PDB file of C-alpha atoms in Angstrom:
ATOM      1  CA  UNK A  13      83.835 172.388 119.628  1.00 55.00           C
ATOM      2  CA  UNK A  14      82.365 172.889 123.104  1.00 54.00           C
ATOM      3  CA  UNK A  15      84.188 176.238 123.413  1.00 55.00           C
ATOM      4  CA  UNK A  16      82.695 177.326 120.099  1.00 56.00           C
ATOM      5  CA  UNK A  17      79.147 176.419 121.253  1.00 55.00           C
ATOM      6  CA  UNK A  18      79.641 178.370 124.490  1.00 53.00           C
ATOM      7  CA  UNK A  19      80.862 181.414 122.542  1.00 53.00           C
ATOM      8  CA  UNK A  20      77.890 181.261 120.145  1.00 59.00           C
ATOM      9  CA  UNK A  21      75.449 180.850 123.026  1.00 55.00           C
ATOM     10  CA  UNK A  22      76.979 183.818 124.884  1.00 55.00           C
ATOM     11  CA  UNK A  23      76.711 186.012 121.806  1.00 54.00           C
ATOM     12  CA  UNK A  24      73.080 184.979 121.351  1.00 56.00           C
ATOM     13  CA  UNK A  25      72.225 185.817 124.972  1.00 51.00           C
ATOM     14  CA  UNK A  26      73.908 189.223 124.854  1.00 52.00           C
ATOM     15  CA  UNK A  27      72.368 189.976 121.464  1.00 59.00           C
ATOM     16  CA  UNK A  28      68.941 189.140 122.804  1.00 57.00           C
ATOM     17  CA  UNK A  29      69.427 191.395 125.802  1.00 52.00           C
ATOM     18  CA  UNK A  30      70.603 194.250 123.583  1.00 50.00           C
ATOM     19  CA  UNK A  31      67.666 193.827 121.191  1.00 52.00           C
ATOM     20  CA  UNK A  32      65.276 193.862 124.088  1.00 55.00           C
ATOM     21  CA  UNK A  33      66.701 197.103 125.382  1.00 52.00           C
ATOM     22  CA  UNK A  34      66.291 198.765 121.984  1.00 49.00           C
ATOM     23  CA  UNK A  35      62.627 197.865 121.503  1.00 49.00           C
ATOM     24  CA  UNK A  36      61.503 200.422 124.065  1.00 51.00           C
ATOM     25  CA  UNK A  37      60.021 200.466 127.533  1.00 52.00           C
ATOM     26  CA  UNK A  38      58.420 197.216 128.570  1.00 54.00           C
ATOM     27  CA  UNK A  39      56.300 196.214 131.568  1.00 66.00           C
ATOM     28  CA  UNK A  40      58.256 195.737 134.781  1.00 73.00           C
ATOM     29  CA  UNK A  41      57.071 192.126 135.098  1.00 77.00           C
ATOM     30  CA  UNK A  42      58.381 191.260 131.615  1.00 76.00           C
ATOM     31  CA  UNK A  43      61.703 192.954 132.326  1.00 74.00           C
ATOM     32  CA  UNK A  44      62.054 191.066 135.603  1.00 80.00           C
ATOM     33  CA  UNK A  45      61.254 187.783 133.888  1.00 81.00           C
ATOM     34  CA  UNK A  46      63.864 188.441 131.227  1.00 80.00           C
ATOM     35  CA  UNK A  47      66.427 189.338 133.898  1.00 81.00           C
ATOM     36  CA  UNK A  48      65.725 186.048 135.689  1.00 87.00           C
ATOM     37  CA  UNK A  49      66.110 184.124 132.423  1.00 82.00           C
ATOM     38  CA  UNK A  50      69.317 186.014 131.664  1.00 83.00           C
ATOM     39  CA  UNK A  51      70.720 185.157 135.092  1.00 81.00           C
ATOM     40  CA  UNK A  52      69.770 181.506 134.569  1.00 85.00           C
ATOM     41  CA  UNK A  53      71.527 181.507 131.176  1.00 80.00           C
ATOM     42  CA  UNK A  54      74.680 183.088 132.650  1.00 81.00           C
ATOM     43  CA  UNK A  55      74.663 180.527 135.483  1.00 84.00           C
ATOM     44  CA  UNK A  56      74.360 177.720 132.949  1.00 80.00           C
ATOM     45  CA  UNK A  57      77.201 179.226 130.914  1.00 80.00           C
ATOM     46  CA  UNK A  58      79.481 179.435 133.946  1.00 80.00           C
ATOM     47  CA  UNK A  59      78.647 175.855 134.907  1.00 83.00           C
ATOM     48  CA  UNK A  60      79.513 174.719 131.390  1.00 78.00           C
ATOM     49  CA  UNK A  61      82.839 176.528 131.628  1.00 73.00           C
ATOM     50  CA  UNK A  62      83.511 174.869 134.974  1.00 78.00           C
ATOM     51  CA  UNK A  63      82.719 171.427 133.533  1.00 79.00           C
ATOM     52  CA  UNK A  64      85.040 172.101 130.602  1.00 78.00           C
ATOM     53  CA  UNK A  65      87.864 173.144 132.917  1.00 73.00           C
ATOM     54  CA  UNK A  66      87.345 169.951 134.953  1.00 78.00           C
ATOM     55  CA  UNK A  67      87.484 167.798 131.805  1.00 77.00           C
ATOM     56  CA  UNK A  68      90.652 169.549 130.575  1.00 72.00           C
ATOM     57  CA  UNK A  69      92.279 169.004 133.981  1.00 74.00           C
ATOM     58  CA  UNK A  70      91.478 165.295 133.796  1.00 76.00           C
ATOM     59  CA  UNK A  71      92.876 165.096 130.254  1.00 73.00           C
ATOM     60  CA  UNK A  72      96.012 166.927 131.392  1.00 72.00           C
ATOM     61  CA  UNK A  73      96.508 164.406 134.212  1.00 78.00           C
ATOM     62  CA  UNK A  74      96.218 161.516 131.773  1.00 74.00           C
ATOM     63  CA  UNK A  75      98.720 163.043 129.354  1.00 77.00           C
ATOM     64  CA  UNK A  76     101.142 163.749 132.195  1.00 76.00           C
ATOM     65  CA  UNK A  77     100.978 160.053 133.144  1.00 78.00           C
ATOM     66  CA  UNK A  78     101.898 159.142 129.563  1.00 80.00           C
ATOM     67  CA  UNK A  79     104.839 161.566 129.683  1.00 75.00           C
ATOM     68  CA  UNK A  80     106.109 160.039 132.941  1.00 78.00           C
ATOM     69  CA  UNK A  81     105.856 156.537 131.498  1.00 79.00           C
ATOM     70  CA  UNK A  82     107.750 157.640 128.388  1.00 79.00           C
ATOM     71  CA  UNK A  83     110.515 159.133 130.545  1.00 76.00           C
ATOM     72  CA  UNK A  84     110.809 155.809 132.350  1.00 77.00           C
ATOM     73  CA  UNK A  85     111.083 153.978 129.031  1.00 77.00           C
ATOM     74  CA  UNK A  86     113.801 156.383 127.895  1.00 77.00           C
ATOM     75  CA  UNK A  87     115.843 155.533 130.982  1.00 77.00           C
ATOM     76  CA  UNK A  88     115.633 151.840 130.162  1.00 81.00           C
ATOM     77  CA  UNK A  89     116.603 152.457 126.530  1.00 82.00           C
ATOM     78  CA  UNK A  90     119.624 154.500 127.589  1.00 77.00           C
ATOM     79  CA  UNK A  91     120.722 151.680 129.892  1.00 79.00           C
ATOM     80  CA  UNK A  92     120.428 149.186 127.027  1.00 82.00           C
ATOM     81  CA  UNK A  93     122.430 151.468 124.754  1.00 78.00           C
ATOM     82  CA  UNK A  94     125.198 151.699 127.349  1.00 76.00           C
ATOM     83  CA  UNK A  95     125.450 147.914 127.457  1.00 75.00           C
ATOM     84  CA  UNK A  96     125.558 147.667 123.661  1.00 75.00           C
ATOM     85  CA  UNK A  97     128.259 150.318 123.394  1.00 72.00           C
ATOM     86  CA  UNK A  98     130.383 148.459 125.961  1.00 72.00           C
ATOM     87  CA  UNK A  99     129.985 145.275 123.908  1.00 69.00           C
ATOM     88  CA  UNK A 100     131.187 147.140 120.828  1.00 62.00           C
ATOM     89  CA  UNK A 101     134.305 148.248 122.669  1.00 65.00           C
ATOM     90  CA  UNK A 102     135.005 144.714 123.922  1.00 67.00           C
ATOM     91  CA  UNK A 103     135.024 143.169 120.440  1.00 57.00           C
ATOM     92  CA  UNK A 104     136.773 146.073 118.695  1.00 57.00           C
ATOM     93  CA  UNK A 105     140.298 144.609 118.748  1.00 51.00           C
ATOM     94  CA  UNK A 106     139.583 141.306 116.956  1.00 54.00           C
ATOM     95  CA  UNK A 107     136.337 141.588 115.013  1.00 54.00           C
ATOM     96  CA  UNK A 108     136.443 144.356 112.409  1.00 55.00           C
ATOM     97  CA  UNK A 109     133.455 143.312 110.285  1.00 53.00           C
ATOM     98  CA  UNK A 110     131.291 142.497 113.291  1.00 58.00           C
ATOM     99  CA  UNK A 111     132.262 145.785 114.921  1.00 55.00           C
ATOM    100  CA  UNK A 112     131.063 147.687 111.860  1.00 61.00           C
ATOM    101  CA  UNK A 113     127.647 146.023 112.043  1.00 60.00           C
ATOM    102  CA  UNK A 114     127.268 146.539 115.776  1.00 61.00           C
ATOM    103  CA  UNK A 115     128.292 150.188 115.507  1.00 63.00           C
ATOM    104  CA  UNK A 116     125.571 150.732 112.916  1.00 65.00           C
ATOM    105  CA  UNK A 117     123.011 149.073 115.171  1.00 62.00           C
ATOM    106  CA  UNK A 118     124.045 151.258 118.104  1.00 65.00           C
ATOM    107  CA  UNK A 119     123.754 154.333 115.887  1.00 66.00           C
ATOM    108  CA  UNK A 120     120.253 153.193 114.947  1.00 68.00           C
ATOM    109  CA  UNK A 121     119.277 152.876 118.596  1.00 67.00           C
ATOM    110  CA  UNK A 122     120.662 156.353 119.259  1.00 65.00           C
ATOM    111  CA  UNK A 123     118.577 157.734 116.424  1.00 69.00           C
ATOM    112  CA  UNK A 124     115.437 156.083 117.755  1.00 66.00           C
ATOM    113  CA  UNK A 125     116.130 157.514 121.205  1.00 67.00           C
ATOM    114  CA  UNK A 126     116.531 161.024 119.806  1.00 64.00           C
ATOM    115  CA  UNK A 127     113.288 160.638 117.870  1.00 65.00           C
ATOM    116  CA  UNK A 128     111.456 159.586 121.039  1.00 70.00           C
ATOM    117  CA  UNK A 129     112.874 162.596 122.902  1.00 59.00           C
ATOM    118  CA  UNK A 130     111.734 164.886 120.106  1.00 63.00           C
ATOM    119  CA  UNK A 131     108.190 163.486 120.212  1.00 64.00           C
ATOM    120  CA  UNK A 132     108.152 163.769 123.994  1.00 65.00           C
ATOM    121  CA  UNK A 133     109.045 167.447 123.696  1.00 59.00           C
ATOM    122  CA  UNK A 134     106.156 167.979 121.283  1.00 60.00           C
ATOM    123  CA  UNK A 135     103.788 166.215 123.698  1.00 65.00           C
ATOM    124  CA  UNK A 136     104.891 168.520 126.524  1.00 56.00           C
ATOM    125  CA  UNK A 137     104.244 171.520 124.261  1.00 57.00           C
ATOM    126  CA  UNK A 138     100.718 170.262 123.607  1.00 62.00           C
ATOM    127  CA  UNK A 139     100.131 170.179 127.364  1.00 60.00           C
ATOM    128  CA  UNK A 140     101.274 173.799 127.658  1.00 52.00           C
ATOM    129  CA  UNK A 141      99.022 174.878 124.776  1.00 59.00           C
ATOM    130  CA  UNK A 142      96.063 173.110 126.381  1.00 62.00           C
ATOM    131  CA  UNK A 143      96.614 174.913 129.683  1.00 52.00           C
ATOM    132  CA  UNK A 144      96.870 178.264 127.875  1.00 53.00           C
ATOM    133  CA  UNK A 145      93.559 177.613 126.084  1.00 57.00           C
ATOM    134  CA  UNK A 146      91.799 176.956 129.391  1.00 50.00           C
ATOM    135  CA  UNK A 147      93.243 180.128 130.939  1.00 51.00           C
ATOM    136  CA  UNK A 148      92.181 182.183 127.911  1.00 51.00           C
ATOM    137  CA  UNK A 149      88.634 180.793 128.029  1.00 51.00           C
ATOM    138  CA  UNK A 150      88.357 181.481 131.740  1.00 49.00           C
ATOM    139  CA  UNK A 151      89.546 185.047 131.255  1.00 48.00           C
ATOM    140  CA  UNK A 152      87.054 185.724 128.463  1.00 50.00           C
ATOM    141  CA  UNK A 153      84.079 184.427 130.440  1.00 49.00           C
ATOM    142  CA  UNK A 154      85.011 186.369 133.555  1.00 44.00           C
ATOM    143  CA  UNK A 155      85.545 189.538 131.505  1.00 46.00           C
ATOM    144  CA  UNK A 156      89.242 189.821 132.355  1.00 41.00           C
ATOM    145  CA  UNK A 157      92.097 190.287 129.912  1.00 39.00           C
ATOM    146  CA  UNK A 158      93.577 186.917 128.886  1.00 41.00           C
ATOM    147  CA  UNK A 159      96.902 186.091 130.487  1.00 41.00           C
ATOM    148  CA  UNK A 160      99.837 185.947 128.055  1.00 42.00           C
ATOM    149  CA  UNK A 161     100.738 182.419 126.942  1.00 39.00           C
ATOM    150  CA  UNK A 162     103.849 180.938 128.467  1.00 41.00           C
ATOM    151  CA  UNK A 163     106.077 178.129 127.316  1.00 41.00           C
ATOM    152  CA  UNK A 164     104.940 178.301 123.685  1.00 39.00           C
ATOM    153  CA  UNK A 165     107.565 176.803 121.447  1.00 39.00           C
ATOM    154  CA  UNK A 166     109.130 179.118 118.874  1.00 37.00           C
ATOM    155  CA  UNK A 167     109.808 177.340 115.617  1.00 38.00           C
ATOM    156  CA  UNK A 168     113.427 177.449 114.670  1.00 39.00           C
ATOM    157  CA  UNK A 169     114.864 176.856 111.260  1.00 41.00           C
ATOM    158  CA  UNK A 170     117.779 174.434 110.980  1.00 41.00           C
ATOM    159  CA  UNK A 171     121.125 176.142 111.173  1.00 41.00           C
ATOM    160  CA  UNK A 172     123.455 176.034 108.215  1.00 47.00           C
ATOM    161  CA  UNK A 173     122.710 176.117 104.499  1.00 52.00           C
ATOM    162  CA  UNK A 174     120.424 173.122 104.220  1.00 58.00           C
ATOM    163  CA  UNK A 175     118.741 172.627 100.824  1.00 58.00           C
ATOM    164  CA  UNK A 176     115.020 173.295 100.777  1.00 61.00           C
ATOM    165  CA  UNK A 177     112.883 170.166 100.743  1.00 69.00           C
ATOM    166  CA  UNK A 178     111.096 169.343  97.507  1.00 71.00           C
ATOM    167  CA  UNK A 179     107.343 168.872  97.381  1.00 76.00           C
ATOM    168  CA  UNK A 180     106.411 165.345  98.396  1.00 78.00           C
ATOM    169  CA  UNK A 181     104.779 163.613  95.404  1.00 78.00           C
ATOM    170  CA  UNK A 182     101.509 161.753  95.803  1.00 81.00           C
ATOM    171  CA  UNK A 183     102.045 158.186  96.951  1.00 78.00           C
ATOM    172  CA  UNK A 184     105.573 158.843  98.264  1.00 82.00           C
ATOM    173  CA  UNK A 185     106.520 157.069 101.522  1.00 88.00           C
ATOM    174  CA  UNK A 186     106.242 159.041 104.756  1.00 91.00           C
ATOM    175  CA  UNK A 187     109.339 160.371 106.518  1.00 92.00           C
ATOM    176  CA  UNK A 188     109.163 157.643 109.168  1.00 93.00           C
ATOM    177  CA  UNK A 189     108.816 154.910 106.547  1.00 93.00           C
ATOM    178  CA  UNK A 190     111.713 156.140 104.416  1.00 94.00           C
ATOM    179  CA  UNK A 191     114.007 156.550 107.398  1.00 96.00           C
ATOM    180  CA  UNK A 192     113.149 153.191 108.963  1.00 95.00           C
ATOM    181  CA  UNK A 193     113.595 151.387 105.653  1.00 95.00           C
ATOM    182  CA  UNK A 194     116.943 153.059 105.069  1.00 96.00           C
ATOM    183  CA  UNK A 195     118.175 152.137 108.531  1.00 95.00           C
ATOM    184  CA  UNK A 196     117.020 148.540 108.079  1.00 96.00           C
ATOM    185  CA  UNK A 197     118.673 148.199 104.674  1.00 96.00           C
ATOM    186  CA  UNK A 198     122.027 149.676 105.698  1.00 96.00           C
ATOM    187  CA  UNK A 199     122.101 147.308 108.685  1.00 94.00           C
ATOM    188  CA  UNK A 200     121.399 144.310 106.450  1.00 94.00           C
ATOM    189  CA  UNK A 201     124.052 145.330 103.900  1.00 95.00           C
ATOM    190  CA  UNK A 202     121.675 146.525 101.141  1.00 96.00           C
ATOM    191  CA  UNK A 203     123.722 149.662 100.614  1.00 97.00           C
ATOM    192  CA  UNK A 204     122.427 150.762  97.191  1.00 96.00           C
ATOM    193  CA  UNK A 205     118.818 150.504  98.320  1.00 97.00           C
ATOM    194  CA  UNK A 206     119.582 152.277 101.601  1.00 97.00           C
ATOM    195  CA  UNK A 207     121.377 155.072  99.732  1.00 97.00           C
ATOM    196  CA  UNK A 208     118.329 155.647  97.514  1.00 96.00           C
ATOM    197  CA  UNK A 209     116.052 155.779 100.565  1.00 96.00           C
ATOM    198  CA  UNK A 210     118.221 158.234 102.479  1.00 97.00           C
ATOM    199  CA  UNK A 211     118.627 160.424  99.389  1.00 96.00           C
ATOM    200  CA  UNK A 212     114.830 160.530  99.004  1.00 95.00           C
ATOM    201  CA  UNK A 213     114.506 161.344 102.706  1.00 96.00           C
ATOM    202  CA  UNK A 214     116.828 164.335 102.328  1.00 96.00           C
ATOM    203  CA  UNK A 215     115.048 165.383  99.129  1.00 94.00           C
ATOM    204  CA  UNK A 216     111.555 165.435 100.609  1.00 94.00           C
ATOM    205  CA  UNK A 217     112.145 165.786 104.353  1.00 94.00           C
ATOM    206  CA  UNK A 218     115.423 167.703 104.514  1.00 92.00           C
ATOM    207  CA  UNK A 219     114.217 170.006 107.293  1.00 90.00           C
ATOM    208  CA  UNK A 220     113.177 167.347 109.801  1.00 93.00           C
ATOM    209  CA  UNK A 221     114.985 166.426 113.013  1.00 91.00           C
ATOM    210  CA  UNK A 222     116.498 163.278 111.486  1.00 94.00           C
ATOM    211  CA  UNK A 223     117.816 164.869 108.284  1.00 96.00           C
ATOM    212  CA  UNK A 224     121.361 165.058 109.685  1.00 96.00           C
ATOM    213  CA  UNK A 225     121.201 161.350 110.517  1.00 96.00           C
ATOM    214  CA  UNK A 226     120.197 160.521 106.948  1.00 97.00           C
ATOM    215  CA  UNK A 227     123.120 162.591 105.651  1.00 97.00           C
ATOM    216  CA  UNK A 228     125.505 160.796 108.031  1.00 97.00           C
ATOM    217  CA  UNK A 229     124.327 157.391 106.854  1.00 97.00           C
ATOM    218  CA  UNK A 230     124.993 158.356 103.245  1.00 98.00           C
ATOM    219  CA  UNK A 231     128.589 158.872 104.342  1.00 97.00           C
ATOM    220  CA  UNK A 232     128.553 155.484 106.060  1.00 97.00           C
ATOM    221  CA  UNK A 233     127.308 153.784 102.887  1.00 97.00           C
ATOM    222  CA  UNK A 234     130.045 155.370 100.777  1.00 98.00           C
ATOM    223  CA  UNK A 235     132.623 154.414 103.397  1.00 98.00           C
ATOM    224  CA  UNK A 236     131.503 150.775 103.477  1.00 96.00           C
ATOM    225  CA  UNK A 237     131.640 150.664  99.667  1.00 97.00           C
ATOM    226  CA  UNK A 238     135.187 152.103  99.823  1.00 96.00           C
ATOM    227  CA  UNK A 239     134.105 155.264  97.996  1.00 97.00           C
ATOM    228  CA  UNK A 240     136.118 157.401 100.384  1.00 98.00           C
ATOM    229  CA  UNK A 241     136.040 160.651  98.395  1.00 98.00           C
ATOM    230  CA  UNK A 242     132.219 160.606  98.390  1.00 98.00           C
ATOM    231  CA  UNK A 243     132.250 159.585 102.046  1.00 98.00           C
ATOM    232  CA  UNK A 244     134.344 162.626 103.012  1.00 98.00           C
ATOM    233  CA  UNK A 245     131.964 164.904 101.076  1.00 98.00           C
ATOM    234  CA  UNK A 246     128.927 163.384 102.815  1.00 98.00           C
ATOM    235  CA  UNK A 247     130.461 163.753 106.286  1.00 98.00           C
ATOM    236  CA  UNK A 248     131.423 167.357 105.467  1.00 97.00           C
ATOM    237  CA  UNK A 249     127.748 168.137 104.788  1.00 97.00           C
ATOM    238  CA  UNK A 250     126.847 166.885 108.256  1.00 97.00           C
ATOM    239  CA  UNK A 251     129.493 169.152 109.808  1.00 97.00           C
ATOM    240  CA  UNK A 252     128.590 172.242 107.768  1.00 96.00           C
ATOM    241  CA  UNK A 253     124.794 171.963 107.390  1.00 96.00           C
ATOM    242  CA  UNK A 254     123.822 170.609 110.817  1.00 96.00           C
ATOM    243  CA  UNK A 255     125.954 172.307 113.500  1.00 94.00           C
ATOM    244  CA  UNK A 256     123.608 171.149 116.287  1.00 92.00           C
ATOM    245  CA  UNK A 257     123.380 167.528 115.173  1.00 94.00           C
ATOM    246  CA  UNK A 258     124.369 164.796 117.633  1.00 90.00           C
ATOM    247  CA  UNK A 259     126.148 163.162 114.663  1.00 96.00           C
ATOM    248  CA  UNK A 260     128.941 165.743 114.668  1.00 96.00           C
ATOM    249  CA  UNK A 261     131.323 163.516 116.634  1.00 96.00           C
ATOM    250  CA  UNK A 262     130.730 160.371 114.545  1.00 97.00           C
ATOM    251  CA  UNK A 263     130.890 162.375 111.287  1.00 97.00           C
ATOM    252  CA  UNK A 264     134.241 163.975 112.155  1.00 97.00           C
ATOM    253  CA  UNK A 265     135.672 160.639 113.323  1.00 97.00           C
ATOM    254  CA  UNK A 266     134.607 158.827 110.159  1.00 97.00           C
ATOM    255  CA  UNK A 267     135.825 161.692 107.983  1.00 97.00           C
ATOM    256  CA  UNK A 268     139.269 161.323 109.577  1.00 97.00           C
ATOM    257  CA  UNK A 269     139.196 157.568 108.945  1.00 97.00           C
ATOM    258  CA  UNK A 270     138.209 158.096 105.287  1.00 98.00           C
ATOM    259  CA  UNK A 271     141.003 160.633 104.741  1.00 97.00           C
ATOM    260  CA  UNK A 272     143.519 158.146 106.124  1.00 97.00           C
ATOM    261  CA  UNK A 273     142.163 155.488 103.758  1.00 97.00           C
ATOM    262  CA  UNK A 274     142.737 157.961 100.896  1.00 97.00           C
ATOM    263  CA  UNK A 275     146.383 158.306 101.955  1.00 97.00           C
ATOM    264  CA  UNK A 276     145.853 161.813 103.348  1.00 97.00           C
ATOM    265  CA  UNK A 277     147.338 160.967 106.729  1.00 96.00           C
ATOM    266  CA  UNK A 278     148.057 164.531 107.837  1.00 96.00           C
ATOM    267  CA  UNK A 279     144.478 165.685 107.205  1.00 97.00           C
ATOM    268  CA  UNK A 280     143.069 162.523 108.761  1.00 97.00           C
ATOM    269  CA  UNK A 281     145.170 162.890 111.909  1.00 97.00           C
ATOM    270  CA  UNK A 282     144.037 166.507 112.198  1.00 97.00           C
ATOM    271  CA  UNK A 283     140.376 165.417 112.153  1.00 97.00           C
ATOM    272  CA  UNK A 284     140.987 162.691 114.757  1.00 97.00           C
ATOM    273  CA  UNK A 285     142.680 165.197 117.052  1.00 96.00           C
ATOM    274  CA  UNK A 286     139.673 167.504 116.655  1.00 96.00           C
ATOM    275  CA  UNK A 287     137.437 164.630 117.777  1.00 96.00           C
ATOM    276  CA  UNK A 288     139.556 164.105 120.905  1.00 96.00           C
ATOM    277  CA  UNK A 289     139.513 167.841 121.599  1.00 95.00           C
ATOM    278  CA  UNK A 290     135.805 168.514 121.027  1.00 95.00           C
ATOM    279  CA  UNK A 291     134.191 165.326 122.340  1.00 96.00           C
ATOM    280  CA  UNK A 292     136.131 164.244 125.418  1.00 95.00           C
ATOM    281  CA  UNK A 293     134.888 161.114 127.165  1.00 95.00           C
ATOM    282  CA  UNK A 294     132.718 160.035 124.223  1.00 94.00           C
ATOM    283  CA  UNK A 295     132.950 156.802 122.239  1.00 95.00           C
ATOM    284  CA  UNK A 296     134.350 158.837 119.354  1.00 96.00           C
ATOM    285  CA  UNK A 297     137.060 160.165 121.674  1.00 96.00           C
ATOM    286  CA  UNK A 298     138.108 156.614 122.618  1.00 96.00           C
ATOM    287  CA  UNK A 299     138.051 155.381 119.020  1.00 96.00           C
ATOM    288  CA  UNK A 300     139.980 158.425 117.841  1.00 96.00           C
ATOM    289  CA  UNK A 301     142.662 157.915 120.491  1.00 96.00           C
ATOM    290  CA  UNK A 302     142.942 154.225 119.555  1.00 96.00           C
ATOM    291  CA  UNK A 303     143.416 155.095 115.867  1.00 96.00           C
ATOM    292  CA  UNK A 304     146.033 157.740 116.640  1.00 96.00           C
ATOM    293  CA  UNK A 305     147.891 155.207 118.780  1.00 95.00           C
ATOM    294  CA  UNK A 306     147.709 152.664 115.949  1.00 95.00           C
ATOM    295  CA  UNK A 307     149.199 155.235 113.572  1.00 94.00           C
ATOM    296  CA  UNK A 308     151.971 155.959 116.066  1.00 95.00           C
ATOM    297  CA  UNK A 309     151.235 159.677 116.343  1.00 93.00           C
ATOM    298  CA  UNK A 310     150.716 161.687 119.575  1.00 93.00           C
ATOM    299  CA  UNK A 311     147.253 162.779 120.676  1.00 89.00           C
ATOM    300  CA  UNK A 312     148.273 166.436 120.560  1.00 86.00           C
ATOM    301  CA  UNK A 313     150.574 167.868 117.906  1.00 80.00           C
ATOM    302  CA  UNK A 314     154.175 168.377 118.950  1.00 72.00           C
ATOM    303  CA  UNK A 315     155.849 171.714 118.425  1.00 66.00           C
TER     304      UNK A 315
END
């Protein structure tokens, strides 16, 4: 708003000067007085621009502090996740049901971490845009050509053939609400309710950063309800529609497990070997190796 006032004031000053020049010759004293007033107005304008730049710098410093604090919080969250994942591995051998619940909770924490990272990236972009606005304003006032903007994010469409999101009806829950409710309900065993929430999420918010997570959790719900054919189809959508998703490893692992449950051992083993090949050192790699060992098949196919 302040930038707009400055621009309007500048236009008024220049318009007044131009109108004065078109009226005709005027007494030297009047011309001098107008020149003095014009200089005073320009000085005031430059001072206003300087004050604005100072305020923007202060705001930038405050936002940078918030970013640094968020980075620190992310480090703590990642440390907590590491501890939880180790606990999952420790109880894996003798607590199947409990392992399933803990794995879901760890997945939920991973999702929350990714969401925080995404919001942090957007906050950084806002800082860049703010700096570019200040540079553009400074260039306009000084009469120079504005410097080209740098660091502006280019919107990218999700890779793969994702279905277009439907229009969100009035009164429908927000994306955050739907996703959080779905994650809560799948963790507490309310699978039918969670499935409805994740399906609505994909219907209305299918192009958001967490759409691939919602699709993965549909597969998890089908798997827990022993609907393995539907589970395989849901995991396949993660692999085909979201090639950059961080759920690719879990989706391929769980697809292999579901195929084995369906009696399709050869196809299931092939998926588990792909997990070991594509995600070395990950939790999915370790779980895939353990399942292959349990089945009595080698990690790599024999010729």
